[in-house]
XYZ file of C-alpha atoms in Angstrom:
194
model
C 0.008 -0.003 -0.057
C 2.783 2.419 0.923
C 4.367 1.521 -2.425
C 1.369 2.603 -4.416
C 1.124 5.788 -2.333
C 4.822 6.601 -3.265
C 4.352 5.672 -6.728
C 1.172 7.754 -7.144
C 3.052 10.782 -5.755
C 6.215 10.255 -7.764
C 4.592 9.412 -11.049
C 1.989 12.460 -10.658
C 4.748 14.898 -9.733
C 7.169 14.032 -12.247
C 4.776 13.600 -15.119
C 2.955 16.809 -14.110
C 6.265 18.703 -13.796
C 6.056 19.959 -17.436
C 2.328 20.710 -17.058
C 2.790 22.801 -13.928
C 5.594 24.682 -15.805
C 3.297 25.292 -18.822
C 0.434 26.534 -16.486
C 2.750 28.977 -14.673
C 3.166 31.640 -17.581
C -0.621 31.350 -18.434
C -1.532 31.889 -14.756
C 0.744 34.805 -14.678
C -0.762 36.280 -17.670
C -4.222 36.075 -16.359
C -3.704 37.464 -12.971
C -0.891 38.900 -10.674
C -3.312 38.431 -7.844
C -3.468 35.223 -5.578
C -7.210 35.077 -6.173
C -6.841 34.699 -9.860
C -3.996 32.172 -9.479
C -6.194 30.374 -7.042
C -9.165 30.149 -9.320
C -6.979 28.895 -12.186
C -5.160 26.340 -10.025
C -8.537 25.187 -8.672
C -9.723 24.484 -12.250
C -6.305 22.636 -12.791
C -6.939 20.525 -9.652
C -10.449 19.628 -10.821
C -9.098 18.500 -14.239
C -6.353 16.300 -12.577
C -9.269 14.861 -10.330
C -11.249 14.035 -13.476
C -8.257 12.512 -15.050
C -7.912 10.069 -12.102
C -11.335 8.811 -12.903
C -10.516 8.368 -16.714
C -7.427 6.279 -15.507
C -9.561 4.064 -13.585
C -11.780 3.419 -16.701
C -8.562 3.090 -18.769
C -7.128 0.643 -16.177
C -10.391 -1.444 -16.377
C -10.184 -1.821 -20.006
C -6.534 -2.705 -19.868
C -7.303 -5.357 -17.296
C -9.550 -7.239 -19.630
C -6.730 -7.560 -22.199
C -4.146 -10.313 -22.238
C -0.645 -9.373 -21.356
C -1.791 -6.287 -19.521
C 1.616 -5.608 -18.091
C 3.339 -5.582 -21.481
C 0.815 -3.349 -22.975
C 0.893 -0.781 -20.060
C 4.531 -0.718 -20.206
C 4.608 -0.192 -23.980
C 1.958 2.682 -23.765
C 3.776 4.544 -21.157
C 7.233 4.070 -23.097
C 5.446 5.583 -26.096
C 4.274 8.312 -23.928
C 7.641 9.085 -22.798
C 8.713 9.510 -26.354
C 5.685 11.819 -27.019
C 6.633 13.934 -24.100
C 10.217 14.064 -25.038
C 9.678 15.173 -28.590
C 6.688 17.466 -27.537
C 4.489 16.201 -30.078
C 1.153 17.746 -28.851
C 1.655 20.159 -26.105
C 3.353 23.077 -28.041
C 0.304 23.536 -30.152
C -2.195 23.310 -27.383
C -0.093 25.483 -25.010
C 0.132 28.298 -27.662
C -3.532 28.238 -28.518
C -4.408 28.403 -24.700
C -2.076 31.364 -24.015
C -3.611 33.369 -26.899
C -7.094 32.697 -25.616
C -6.247 33.761 -22.102
C -4.190 36.939 -22.526
C -7.187 39.221 -21.398
C -6.931 40.822 -17.967
C -8.583 39.333 -14.878
C -11.403 40.974 -13.028
C -12.939 39.625 -9.924
C -16.159 38.760 -11.531
C -14.300 36.397 -13.811
C -13.453 34.023 -11.022
C -15.516 31.229 -12.169
C -14.715 31.839 -15.782
C -10.869 31.518 -14.870
C -11.713 28.344 -12.954
C -13.317 26.945 -16.137
C -10.337 27.902 -18.350
C -7.931 26.419 -15.752
C -9.994 23.249 -15.957
C -10.140 23.152 -19.911
C -6.354 23.969 -20.276
C -5.224 21.534 -17.582
C -7.518 18.822 -19.161
C -5.523 19.036 -22.390
C -2.095 19.035 -20.494
C -2.934 16.204 -18.128
C -4.140 13.705 -20.927
C -0.595 12.102 -20.643
C -0.754 11.807 -16.959
C -3.941 9.610 -17.271
C -2.165 7.113 -19.179
C 0.907 7.183 -16.799
C -1.152 6.642 -13.660
C -3.661 4.013 -15.156
C -1.124 1.209 -14.425
C -1.522 2.069 -10.731
C -5.018 0.686 -10.682
C -4.575 -2.500 -12.726
C -4.883 -5.675 -10.777
C -4.525 -4.046 -7.362
C -6.782 -4.220 -4.271
C -8.804 -1.260 -3.095
C -6.385 -0.237 -0.446
C -3.614 0.136 -3.020
C -5.791 2.118 -5.362
C -6.861 4.487 -2.566
C -3.069 4.853 -1.535
C -2.293 5.835 -5.200
C -5.146 8.137 -5.353
C -3.888 9.839 -2.117
C -0.473 10.013 -3.417
C -1.744 11.581 -6.720
C -3.803 14.199 -4.970
C -0.944 15.187 -2.570
C 1.461 15.748 -5.515
C -1.289 17.795 -7.247
C -1.886 19.863 -4.122
C 1.938 20.429 -3.891
C 1.986 21.591 -7.512
C -0.907 23.943 -7.020
C 0.932 25.620 -4.129
C 4.095 25.910 -6.337
C 2.009 27.544 -9.060
C 0.554 30.089 -6.578
C 3.700 30.782 -4.481
C 6.720 30.079 -6.658
C 5.957 30.396 -10.177
C 8.934 32.430 -11.111
C 11.423 30.073 -9.470
C 10.124 26.840 -10.874
C 10.232 28.184 -14.455
C 14.112 28.291 -14.015
C 14.469 24.561 -13.384
C 16.755 23.013 -16.178
C 15.992 19.776 -17.888
C 12.250 19.458 -16.999
C 11.242 17.554 -20.083
C 14.226 15.178 -19.624
C 13.415 14.627 -15.946
C 9.727 13.774 -17.036
C 10.934 11.418 -19.896
C 13.445 9.506 -17.647
C 10.902 8.891 -14.892
C 8.293 7.570 -17.466
C 11.016 5.066 -18.937
C 11.843 4.060 -15.457
C 8.024 3.451 -14.803
C 7.643 1.492 -18.101
C 10.618 -0.772 -16.952
C 9.043 -1.179 -13.552
C 5.727 -2.080 -15.116
C 7.354 -4.474 -17.533
C 9.240 -6.391 -14.998
C 6.201 -6.524 -12.719
C 7.050 -4.231 -9.990
C 4.124 -1.911 -10.539
């Protein structure tokens, strides 16, 4: 159970590192106030929560297939290549930033929350694939532990976006860290550790 908690936290944190970095400039453009950043981050949190439910469904589909472990490992390995070569995110990120360049007013709190949800839904699609193996062939306690780890990692990232946006943007090799963590996850799935 502790293993699934740690894996949930580490997988969510490392695969979402790039997403967190992508949300920081968008959040900064939308608002210099904490209230605006909080609204945007709350929308992101809701999107990540929704991705957990999608991961449950995806895991259920994978459980029905033969050789689930190998399929999951292959999907995560392909995902690491997609992230490393930035196949989709650059396009989505640019469109989202253009849409949200307008100034923030107090009345737009819920609109900003919705925008945060939509932008993050696009950004966390890869995370859904990465966390799905945590829910395959495990008992309910392990699944709950993984969800708690994922949620705690998400809360930490929301705090980072709100409080330390400028510092986190300066981290080097974000894409490489995410890719390496996914390759390691793929190997762990393949050999049966996860």
